[in-house]
XYZ file of C-alpha atoms in Angstrom:
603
model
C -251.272 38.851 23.115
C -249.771 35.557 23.714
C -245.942 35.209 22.354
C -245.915 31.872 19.845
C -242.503 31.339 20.281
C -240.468 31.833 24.145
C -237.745 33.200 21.639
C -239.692 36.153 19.890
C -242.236 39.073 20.485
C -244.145 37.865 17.280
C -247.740 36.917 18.355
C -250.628 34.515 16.827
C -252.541 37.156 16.062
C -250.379 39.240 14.199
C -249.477 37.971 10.233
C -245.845 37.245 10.035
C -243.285 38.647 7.347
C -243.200 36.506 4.150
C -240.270 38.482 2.167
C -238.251 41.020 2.925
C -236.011 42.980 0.849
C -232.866 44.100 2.119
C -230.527 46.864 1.239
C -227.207 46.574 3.715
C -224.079 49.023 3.158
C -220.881 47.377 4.943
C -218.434 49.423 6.445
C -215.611 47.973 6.819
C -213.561 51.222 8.404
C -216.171 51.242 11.145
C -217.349 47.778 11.633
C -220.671 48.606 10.853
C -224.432 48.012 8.853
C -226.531 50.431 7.556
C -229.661 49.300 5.864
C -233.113 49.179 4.975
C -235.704 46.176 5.282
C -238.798 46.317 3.287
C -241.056 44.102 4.940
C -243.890 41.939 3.604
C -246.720 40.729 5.790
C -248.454 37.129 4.713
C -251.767 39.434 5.250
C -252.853 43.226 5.526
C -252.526 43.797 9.069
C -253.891 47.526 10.744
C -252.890 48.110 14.541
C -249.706 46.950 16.671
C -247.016 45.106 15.032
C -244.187 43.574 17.111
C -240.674 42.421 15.292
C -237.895 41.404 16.827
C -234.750 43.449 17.051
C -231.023 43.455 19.145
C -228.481 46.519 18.972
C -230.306 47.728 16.496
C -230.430 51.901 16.029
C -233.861 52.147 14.375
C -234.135 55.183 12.392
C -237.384 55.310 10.721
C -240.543 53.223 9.737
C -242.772 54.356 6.755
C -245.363 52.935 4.390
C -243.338 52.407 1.061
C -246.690 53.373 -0.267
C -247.606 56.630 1.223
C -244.508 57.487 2.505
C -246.128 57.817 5.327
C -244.450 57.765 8.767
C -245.483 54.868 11.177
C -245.134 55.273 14.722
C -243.003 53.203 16.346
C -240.495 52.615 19.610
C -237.906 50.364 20.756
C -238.046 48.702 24.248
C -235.278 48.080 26.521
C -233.765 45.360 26.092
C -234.122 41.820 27.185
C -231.276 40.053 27.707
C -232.324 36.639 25.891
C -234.936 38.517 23.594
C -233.208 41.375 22.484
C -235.207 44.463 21.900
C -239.515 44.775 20.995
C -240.097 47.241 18.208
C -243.579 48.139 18.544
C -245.580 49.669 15.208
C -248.570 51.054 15.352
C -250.346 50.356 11.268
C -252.687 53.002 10.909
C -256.883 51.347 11.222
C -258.159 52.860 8.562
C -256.223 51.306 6.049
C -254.039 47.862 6.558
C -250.857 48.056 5.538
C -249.264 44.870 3.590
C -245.811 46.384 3.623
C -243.585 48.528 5.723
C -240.350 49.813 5.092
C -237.446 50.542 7.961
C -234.052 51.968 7.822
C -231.823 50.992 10.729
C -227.909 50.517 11.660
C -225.649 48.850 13.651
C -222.304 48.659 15.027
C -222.673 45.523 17.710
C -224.773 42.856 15.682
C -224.221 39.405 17.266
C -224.348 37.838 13.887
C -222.230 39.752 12.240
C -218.603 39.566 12.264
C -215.849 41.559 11.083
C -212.301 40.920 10.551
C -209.336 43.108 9.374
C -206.400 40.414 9.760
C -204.993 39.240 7.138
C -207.083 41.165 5.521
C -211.062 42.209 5.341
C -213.447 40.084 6.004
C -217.869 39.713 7.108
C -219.787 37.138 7.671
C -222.681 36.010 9.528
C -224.161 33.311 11.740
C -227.526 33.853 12.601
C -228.358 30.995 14.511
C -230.761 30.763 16.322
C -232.129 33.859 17.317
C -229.520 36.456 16.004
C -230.766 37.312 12.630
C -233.117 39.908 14.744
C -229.473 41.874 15.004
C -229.310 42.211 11.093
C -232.318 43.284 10.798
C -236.068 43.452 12.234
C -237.447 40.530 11.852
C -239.894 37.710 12.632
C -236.416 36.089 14.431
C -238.825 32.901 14.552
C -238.470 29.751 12.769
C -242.242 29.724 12.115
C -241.934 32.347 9.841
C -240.249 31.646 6.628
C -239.723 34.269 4.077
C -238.321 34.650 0.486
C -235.734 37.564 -0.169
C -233.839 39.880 -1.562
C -230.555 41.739 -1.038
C -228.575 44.552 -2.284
C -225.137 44.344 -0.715
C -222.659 47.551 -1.096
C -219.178 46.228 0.028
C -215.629 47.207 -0.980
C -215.518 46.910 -4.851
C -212.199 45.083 -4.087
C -213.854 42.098 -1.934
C -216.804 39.979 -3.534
C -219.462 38.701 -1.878
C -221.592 35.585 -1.430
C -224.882 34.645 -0.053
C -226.731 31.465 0.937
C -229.380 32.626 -2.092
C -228.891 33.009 -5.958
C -226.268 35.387 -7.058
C -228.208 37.641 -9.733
C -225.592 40.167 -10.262
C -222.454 42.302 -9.501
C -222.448 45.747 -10.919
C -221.851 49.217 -9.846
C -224.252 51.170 -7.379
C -227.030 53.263 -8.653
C -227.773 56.613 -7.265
C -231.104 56.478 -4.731
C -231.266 52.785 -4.429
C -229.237 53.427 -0.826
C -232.830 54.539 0.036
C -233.593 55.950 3.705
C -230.508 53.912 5.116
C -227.331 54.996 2.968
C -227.093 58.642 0.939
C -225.658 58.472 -2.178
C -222.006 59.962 -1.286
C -221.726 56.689 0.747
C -223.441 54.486 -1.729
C -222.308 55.572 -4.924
C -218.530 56.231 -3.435
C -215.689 55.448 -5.556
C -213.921 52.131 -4.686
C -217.834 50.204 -4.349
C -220.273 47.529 -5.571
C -223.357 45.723 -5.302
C -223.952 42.520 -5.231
C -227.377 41.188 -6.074
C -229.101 38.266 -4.591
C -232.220 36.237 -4.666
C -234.023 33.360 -2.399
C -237.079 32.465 -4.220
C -237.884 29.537 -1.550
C -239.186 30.465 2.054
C -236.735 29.738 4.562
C -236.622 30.717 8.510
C -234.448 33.775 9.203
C -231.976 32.184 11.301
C -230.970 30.339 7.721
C -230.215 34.125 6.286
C -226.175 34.401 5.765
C -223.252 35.982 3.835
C -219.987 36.604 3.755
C -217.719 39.084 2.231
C -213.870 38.785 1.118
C -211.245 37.655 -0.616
C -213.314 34.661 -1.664
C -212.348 32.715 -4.671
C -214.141 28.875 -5.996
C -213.704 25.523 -7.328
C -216.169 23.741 -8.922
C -216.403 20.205 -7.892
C -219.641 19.031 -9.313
C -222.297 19.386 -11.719
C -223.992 21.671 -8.843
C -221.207 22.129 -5.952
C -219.086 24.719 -5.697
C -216.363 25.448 -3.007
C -215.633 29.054 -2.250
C -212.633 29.734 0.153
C -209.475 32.191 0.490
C -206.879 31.818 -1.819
C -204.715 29.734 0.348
C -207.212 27.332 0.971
C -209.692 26.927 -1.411
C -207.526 23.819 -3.574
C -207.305 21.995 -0.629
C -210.898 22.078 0.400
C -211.784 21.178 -2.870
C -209.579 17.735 -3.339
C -211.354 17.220 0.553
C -215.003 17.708 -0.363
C -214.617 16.169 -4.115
C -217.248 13.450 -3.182
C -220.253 16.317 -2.441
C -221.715 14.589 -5.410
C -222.042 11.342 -4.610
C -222.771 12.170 -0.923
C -226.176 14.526 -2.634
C -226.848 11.350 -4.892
C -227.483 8.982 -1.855
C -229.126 11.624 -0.061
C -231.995 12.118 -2.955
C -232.101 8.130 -3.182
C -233.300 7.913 0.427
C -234.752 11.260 0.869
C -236.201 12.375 -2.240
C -235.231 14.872 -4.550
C -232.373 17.564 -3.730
C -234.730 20.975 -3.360
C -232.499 23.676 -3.418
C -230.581 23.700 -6.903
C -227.359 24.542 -5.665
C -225.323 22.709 -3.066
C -222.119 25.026 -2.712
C -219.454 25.158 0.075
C -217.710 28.478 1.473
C -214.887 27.652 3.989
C -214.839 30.497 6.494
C -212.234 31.921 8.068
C -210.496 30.056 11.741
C -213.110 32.544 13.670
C -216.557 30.799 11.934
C -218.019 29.329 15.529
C -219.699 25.804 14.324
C -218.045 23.041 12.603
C -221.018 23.483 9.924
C -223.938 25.910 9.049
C -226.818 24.257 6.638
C -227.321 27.409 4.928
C -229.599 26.367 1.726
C -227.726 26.752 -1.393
C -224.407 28.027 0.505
C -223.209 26.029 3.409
C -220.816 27.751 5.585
C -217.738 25.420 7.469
C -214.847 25.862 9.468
C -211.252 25.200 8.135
C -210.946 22.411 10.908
C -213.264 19.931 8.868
C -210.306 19.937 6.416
C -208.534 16.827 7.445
C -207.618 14.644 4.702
C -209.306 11.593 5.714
C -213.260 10.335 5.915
C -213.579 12.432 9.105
C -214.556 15.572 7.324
C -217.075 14.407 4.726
C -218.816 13.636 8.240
C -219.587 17.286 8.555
C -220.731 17.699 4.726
C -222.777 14.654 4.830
C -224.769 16.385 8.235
C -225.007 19.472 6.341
C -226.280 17.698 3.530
C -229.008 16.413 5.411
C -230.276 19.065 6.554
C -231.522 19.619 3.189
C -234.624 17.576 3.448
C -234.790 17.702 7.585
C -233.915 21.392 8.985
C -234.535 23.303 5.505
C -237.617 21.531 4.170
C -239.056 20.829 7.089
C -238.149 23.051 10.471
C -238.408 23.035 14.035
C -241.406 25.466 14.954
C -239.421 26.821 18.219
C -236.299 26.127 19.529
C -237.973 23.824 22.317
C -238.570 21.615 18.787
C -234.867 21.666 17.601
C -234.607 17.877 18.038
C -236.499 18.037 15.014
C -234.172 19.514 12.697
C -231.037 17.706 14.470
C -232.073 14.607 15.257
C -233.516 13.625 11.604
C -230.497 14.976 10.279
C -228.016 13.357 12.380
C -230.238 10.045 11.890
C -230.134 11.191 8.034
C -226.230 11.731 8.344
C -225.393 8.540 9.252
C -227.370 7.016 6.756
C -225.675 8.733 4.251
C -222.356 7.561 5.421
C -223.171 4.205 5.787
C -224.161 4.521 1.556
C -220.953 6.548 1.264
C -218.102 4.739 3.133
C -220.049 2.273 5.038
C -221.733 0.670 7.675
C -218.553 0.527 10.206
C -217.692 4.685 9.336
C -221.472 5.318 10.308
C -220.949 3.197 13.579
C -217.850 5.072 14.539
C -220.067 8.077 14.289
C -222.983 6.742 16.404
C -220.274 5.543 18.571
C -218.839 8.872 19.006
C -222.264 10.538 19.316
C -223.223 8.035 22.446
C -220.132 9.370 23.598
C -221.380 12.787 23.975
C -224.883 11.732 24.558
C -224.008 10.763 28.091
C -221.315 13.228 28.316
C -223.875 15.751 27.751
C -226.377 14.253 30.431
C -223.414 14.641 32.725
C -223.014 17.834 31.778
C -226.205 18.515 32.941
C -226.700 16.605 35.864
C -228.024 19.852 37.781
C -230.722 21.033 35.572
C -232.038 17.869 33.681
C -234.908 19.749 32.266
C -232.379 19.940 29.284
C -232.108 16.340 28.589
C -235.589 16.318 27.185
C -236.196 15.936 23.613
C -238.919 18.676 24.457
C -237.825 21.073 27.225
C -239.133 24.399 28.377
C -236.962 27.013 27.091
C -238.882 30.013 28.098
C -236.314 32.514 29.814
C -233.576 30.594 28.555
C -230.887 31.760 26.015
C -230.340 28.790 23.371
C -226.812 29.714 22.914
C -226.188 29.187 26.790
C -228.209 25.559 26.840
C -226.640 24.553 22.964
C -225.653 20.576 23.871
C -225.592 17.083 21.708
C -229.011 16.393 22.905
C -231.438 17.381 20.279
C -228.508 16.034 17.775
C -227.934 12.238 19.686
C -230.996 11.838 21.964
C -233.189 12.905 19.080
C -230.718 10.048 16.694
C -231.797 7.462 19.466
C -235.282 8.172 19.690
C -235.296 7.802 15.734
C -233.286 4.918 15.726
C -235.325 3.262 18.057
C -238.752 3.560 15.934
C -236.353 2.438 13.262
C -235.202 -1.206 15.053
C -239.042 -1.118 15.930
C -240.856 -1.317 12.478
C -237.857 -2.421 10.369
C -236.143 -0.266 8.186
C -237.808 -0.412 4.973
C -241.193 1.003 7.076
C -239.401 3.809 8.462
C -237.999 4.616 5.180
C -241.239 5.159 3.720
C -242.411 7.282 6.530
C -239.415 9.172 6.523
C -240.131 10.034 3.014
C -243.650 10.610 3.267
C -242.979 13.097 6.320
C -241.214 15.329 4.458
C -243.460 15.335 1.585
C -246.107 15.940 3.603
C -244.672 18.869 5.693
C -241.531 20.298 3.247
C -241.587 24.117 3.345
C -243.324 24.345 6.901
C -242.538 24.758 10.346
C -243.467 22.360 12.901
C -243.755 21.662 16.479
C -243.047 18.123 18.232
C -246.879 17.012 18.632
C -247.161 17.855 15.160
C -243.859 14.869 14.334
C -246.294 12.308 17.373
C -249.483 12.939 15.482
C -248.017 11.987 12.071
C -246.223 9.247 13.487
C -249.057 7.737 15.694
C -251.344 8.131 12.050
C -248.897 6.771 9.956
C -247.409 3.590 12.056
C -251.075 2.317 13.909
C -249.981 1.197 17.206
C -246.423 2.547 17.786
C -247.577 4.078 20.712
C -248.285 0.492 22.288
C -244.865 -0.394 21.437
C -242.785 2.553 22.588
C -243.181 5.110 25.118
C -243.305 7.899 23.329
C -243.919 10.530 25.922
C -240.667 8.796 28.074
C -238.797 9.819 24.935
C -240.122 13.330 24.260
C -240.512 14.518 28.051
C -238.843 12.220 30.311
C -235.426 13.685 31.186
C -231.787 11.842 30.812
C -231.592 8.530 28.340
C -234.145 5.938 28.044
C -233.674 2.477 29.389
C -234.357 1.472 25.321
C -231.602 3.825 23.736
C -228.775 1.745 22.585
C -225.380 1.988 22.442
C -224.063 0.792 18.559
C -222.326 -2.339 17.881
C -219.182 -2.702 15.523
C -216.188 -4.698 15.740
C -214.130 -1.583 15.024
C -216.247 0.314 17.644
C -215.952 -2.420 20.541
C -211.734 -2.804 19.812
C -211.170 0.714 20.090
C -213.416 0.644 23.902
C -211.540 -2.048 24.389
C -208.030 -0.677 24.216
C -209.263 2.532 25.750
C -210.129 0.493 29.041
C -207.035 -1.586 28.868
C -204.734 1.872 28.378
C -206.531 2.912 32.135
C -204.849 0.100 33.496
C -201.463 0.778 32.024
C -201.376 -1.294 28.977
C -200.079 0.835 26.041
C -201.836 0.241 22.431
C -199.644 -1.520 20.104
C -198.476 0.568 16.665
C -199.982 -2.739 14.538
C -203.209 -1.783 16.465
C -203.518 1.914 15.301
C -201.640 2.181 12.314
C -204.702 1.866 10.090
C -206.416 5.138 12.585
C -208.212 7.799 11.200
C -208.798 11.084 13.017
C -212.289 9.278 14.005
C -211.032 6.052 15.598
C -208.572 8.331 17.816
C -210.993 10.698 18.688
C -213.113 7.970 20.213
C -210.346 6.265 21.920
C -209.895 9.853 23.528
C -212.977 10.224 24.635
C -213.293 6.572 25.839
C -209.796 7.290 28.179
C -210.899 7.813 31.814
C -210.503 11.763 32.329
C -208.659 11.724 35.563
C -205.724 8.978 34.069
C -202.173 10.094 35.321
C -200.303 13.158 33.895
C -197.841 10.574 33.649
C -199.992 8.431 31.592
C -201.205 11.436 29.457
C -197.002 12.598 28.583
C -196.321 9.060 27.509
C -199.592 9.130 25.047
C -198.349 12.106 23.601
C -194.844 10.983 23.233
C -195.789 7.533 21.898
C -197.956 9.258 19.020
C -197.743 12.871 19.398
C -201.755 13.546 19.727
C -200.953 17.250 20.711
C -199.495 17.491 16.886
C -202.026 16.263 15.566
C -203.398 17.620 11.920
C -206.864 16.694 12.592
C -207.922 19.688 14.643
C -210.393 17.012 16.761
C -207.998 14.943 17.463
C -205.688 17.789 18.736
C -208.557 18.618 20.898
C -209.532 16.168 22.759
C -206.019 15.147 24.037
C -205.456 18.810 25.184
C -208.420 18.406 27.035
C -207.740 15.472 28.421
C -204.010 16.069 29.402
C -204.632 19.357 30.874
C -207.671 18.451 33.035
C -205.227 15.552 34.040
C -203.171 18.127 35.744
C -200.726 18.540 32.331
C -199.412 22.155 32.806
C -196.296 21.195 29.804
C -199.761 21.395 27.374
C -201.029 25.319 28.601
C -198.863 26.766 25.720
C -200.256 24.574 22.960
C -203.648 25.174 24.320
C -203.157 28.818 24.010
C -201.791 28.931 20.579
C -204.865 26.920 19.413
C -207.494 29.164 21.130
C -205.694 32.126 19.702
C -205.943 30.625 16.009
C -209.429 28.884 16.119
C -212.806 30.285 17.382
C -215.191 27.109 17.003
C -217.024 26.832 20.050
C -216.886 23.351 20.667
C -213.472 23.481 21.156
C -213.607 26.843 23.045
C -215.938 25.283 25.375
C -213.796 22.124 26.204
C -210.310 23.637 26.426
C -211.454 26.995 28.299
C -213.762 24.891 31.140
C -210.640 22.185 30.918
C -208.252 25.211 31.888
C -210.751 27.068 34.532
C -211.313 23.542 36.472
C -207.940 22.278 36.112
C -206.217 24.779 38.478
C -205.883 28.482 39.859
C -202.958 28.963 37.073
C -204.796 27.359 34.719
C -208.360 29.664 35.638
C -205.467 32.657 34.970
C -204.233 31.617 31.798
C -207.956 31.307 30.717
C -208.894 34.822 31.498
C -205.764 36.091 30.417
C -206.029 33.962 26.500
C -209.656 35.436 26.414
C -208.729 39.105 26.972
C -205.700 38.922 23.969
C -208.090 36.834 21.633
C -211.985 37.986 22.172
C -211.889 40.163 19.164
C -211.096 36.946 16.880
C -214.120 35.041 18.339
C -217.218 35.371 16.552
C -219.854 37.606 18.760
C -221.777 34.050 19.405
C -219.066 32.240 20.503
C -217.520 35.615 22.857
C -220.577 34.782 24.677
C -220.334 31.420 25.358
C -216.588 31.809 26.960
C -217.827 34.411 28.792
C -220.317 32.090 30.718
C -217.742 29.807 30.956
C -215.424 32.261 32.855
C -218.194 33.557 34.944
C -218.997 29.887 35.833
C -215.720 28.777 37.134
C -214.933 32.477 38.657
């Protein structure tokens, strides 16, 4: 049976799960999950069932009916796919439902923290949600939910899903995966939840803590610690308006609830679109239009991620590239059109960067590239985000705004609730704008590797002064205060990354001392002149570096500071390993990966 996704053991010919209800008993004491998953299939299915699964201990598989026991085993593991569990339905009657207890103690979603005090959350993205657990981990299945969570009656819990209650445990609901001296133990609760709309599992999260909220809206909420939670809301006060101008171009906001939970310095992305709940990182807390940047993306991917999904992960331009496209509109409504041309600016920045990046295996420039073998985490890059942006932008300049509009709209009408693939997006676009084939070369986009001679870099006044002094400080000419004093944490992080990366340390020292980058507030900002002043050979910056990869695990700056430190020199490569080693534990499982490859790469 042929796999329909290079990411999962779930076949074509095989129905795929369409809810699941979840029991999960964190303990905190052991860092570990013990649950129960009772699976429903979209059809009766008799015969071999595959789900996905990672560091998973399976314990049993019954019908919920019967109670009869279905045969089952695990594989060995793959090292991309994780683990095959392998049911066997009985023939003579198909089963619509099966029920599974299982634990672990190594999930690479889950993450658990004891300092400054207790802490869970996940990140399931893309294919971890399998290590929760056993799934369809494809986003061409999309399932409606439920969840019983049994966590520390002194921590509360939230979900990306309707909160339905918070009450004490009952005896026997534990089930198969928890007895009731666990479950019903003084000092616990459950928390109830509910997702009534069908969403892919790698969109399943929660989060457990000392989590307390701020409403900001008529249907925003932010949830945070108690130390930050005031600031984060006076930062994201304008979720409202951001939500109105997203339903003016978009359509109507689908989800109800658009609430915010700011993670602890550990979370791995600057943003997760959870529906109803999305998850951020502290460092999108700046204090200037910066941040809402991240919101506004989130926001998006209301209509184009949620809605409508990528089919496989060799579609993700789909969900990125409308949304960042769908980002920047919403800025432009927001704050303007010169704020949205920053960002473009900024995101043609990595674009390239990116192809560099990849300069020895192009096949991951392509919109569309073969990802069979391939571990998403280890190929994650800005090119389904700004190479999918250009390719929309481009049918944009092509048929005029107000067309594209319309088919914007119209696609996710047409297609909300599903998952897609990228000939699915061509067909639609070919039947819906007659011709646009004879006007761009579609396949160039979708297949052809690097950027396309017709991608275009944005043009601003604001954007071309900031290039401008960014080439003039290569040759030695120092920006004037009158010229910066109106700088946000965006116009300095793309006069960063427009400074040649092998200036003079000399050059880099006299930056810092000018303006004091490497003090810097606005986490990006702080960033990206580390980076830069310690690949230019700046050894006075190691100790800053390492007190910021000790206090913040979001992989994009993980990635540029560790590589920046491994290339820059053997002390640096030493420092590197050593940082890692005293900090993995803080790093989200996800993220723990991705220095590791970095390490190994520049052994």
């Amino acid at each position: 049976m042929a796999p329909m996704d290079p990411h999962s053991y779930a076949d074509g010919e095989s129905p795929l799960t369409s809810r699941v209800a979840l029991i999960l008993y964190l303990d905190f004491a052991t860092c570990s999950l013990h649950g129960s998953a009772l699976l429903t299939l979209s059809a009766p299915h008799s015969g071999p069932l595959s789900l996905d699964t990672r560091s998973l201990t399976i314990h049993s598989a019954i019908d919920p009916t019967s109670l009869s026991p279905i045969p089952f085993s695990v594989s060995q593991p793959d090292p991309v796919l994780g683990s095959r569990l392998s049911l066997s339905l009985p023939a003579e009657t198909p089963l619509s439902s099966i029920l599974i207890s299982f634990s672990t103690s190594s999930s690479s979603a889950l993450h658990f923290l004891s300092s400054p005090f207790p802490y869970a959350y996940t990140q399931c993205h893309s294919i971890h949600a399998r290590s929760l657990f056993p799934c369809h981990d494809t986003p061409a299945a999309r399932l409606r939910f439920t969840a019983l969570l049994n966590i520390p009656s002194s921590l509360s819990a939230v979900m990306a899903a309707r909160h339905h209650a918070r009450r004490h445990p009952i005896p026997s609901e534990g089930g198969l995966s928890c007895p009731d001296s666990l479950w019903c133990a003084p000092g616990r609760i459950v928390e109830h939840f509910i997702m009534d709309q069908p969403i892919p599992p790698y969109l399943f999260a929660f989060a457990v803590g000392h989590i307390v909220s701020r409403d900001i809206g008529p249907r925003t909420r932010v949830y945070a610690g108690p130390d930050v939670v005031d600031e984060a809301a006076r930062e994201f006060a304008g979720t409202e308006e951001m939500i109105r101008a997203g339903e003016k171009l978009y359509g109507p906001y689908g989800w109800e609830r658009f609430d915010l939970l700011v993670l602890p310095m550990s979370f791995p992305y600057a943003g997760m679109e959870n529906p109803r709940m999305v998850f951020l990182t502290p460092t999108v807390i700046k204090g200037d239009p910066a941040g809402a940047h991240v919101v506004a993306h989130e926001l998006a991917h209301s209509w184009t991620g949620n809605l409508i999904t990528n089919k496989t992960n060799e579609d993700f331009w789909l969900n990125e590239g409308f949304t960042t496209y769908a980002e920047r509109r919403i800025v432009e409504v927001v704050q303007g059109e010169e704020r949205a041309a920053l960002s473009m600016g900024r995101g043609w920045r990595e674009l390239n960067r990116t192809v560099e990046r990849f300069r020895d295996n192009m096949e991951f420039t392509k919109l569309k590239p073969c990802m069979q073998g391939i571990d998403p985490d280890d190929v994650y890059s800005q090119i389904p985000y700004e190479k999918g942006f250009q390719f929309l932008w481009r049918i944009e300049r092509q048929v005029g705004r107000p067309v594209f509009d319309e088919f914007t709209k119209k696609y996710i009408s047409t297609f909300k609730f599903q998952s897609i693939d990228t000939e699915t997006f061509i067909d639609f676009l070919k039947a819906n704008v007659p011709g646009i084939e004879n006007q761009i070369d579609l396949r160039l986009w979708v297949e052809g590797i690097g950027i396309p001679p017709d991608a275009m870099e944005p043009v601003s006044a604001v954007y071309n002064k900031i290039k401008t002094l960014a080439s003039e400080f290569k040759y030695g000419q120092m920006s004037g205060d009158d010229e910066v004093v109106q700088w946000n944490g965006q116009e300095w992080q793309l006069y960063l990354e427009n400074l040649s990366s092998n200036i003079d340390p000399s050059q880099a020292l006299a930056l810092d001392a000018r303006y004091r980058l490497s003090e810097s507030r606005d986490w990006e900002v702080k960033v990206a002149f580390l980076e830069l002043a310690i690949s230019a050979g700046c050894k006075e910056y190691f100790a800053e570096a390492e007190r910021l990869l000790k206090q913040v695990g979001r992989m994009r700056y993980l990635r540029l500071l560790y590589t920046a430190l491994a290339k820059c020199s053997n002390e640096g490569k030493m420092l590197a390993h050593r940082i890692y080693a005293e900090a993995r534990n803080c790093y989200h499982p996800i993220a723990q990966g991705v220095v590791e490859s970095i390490l190994s790469k520049h052994a």
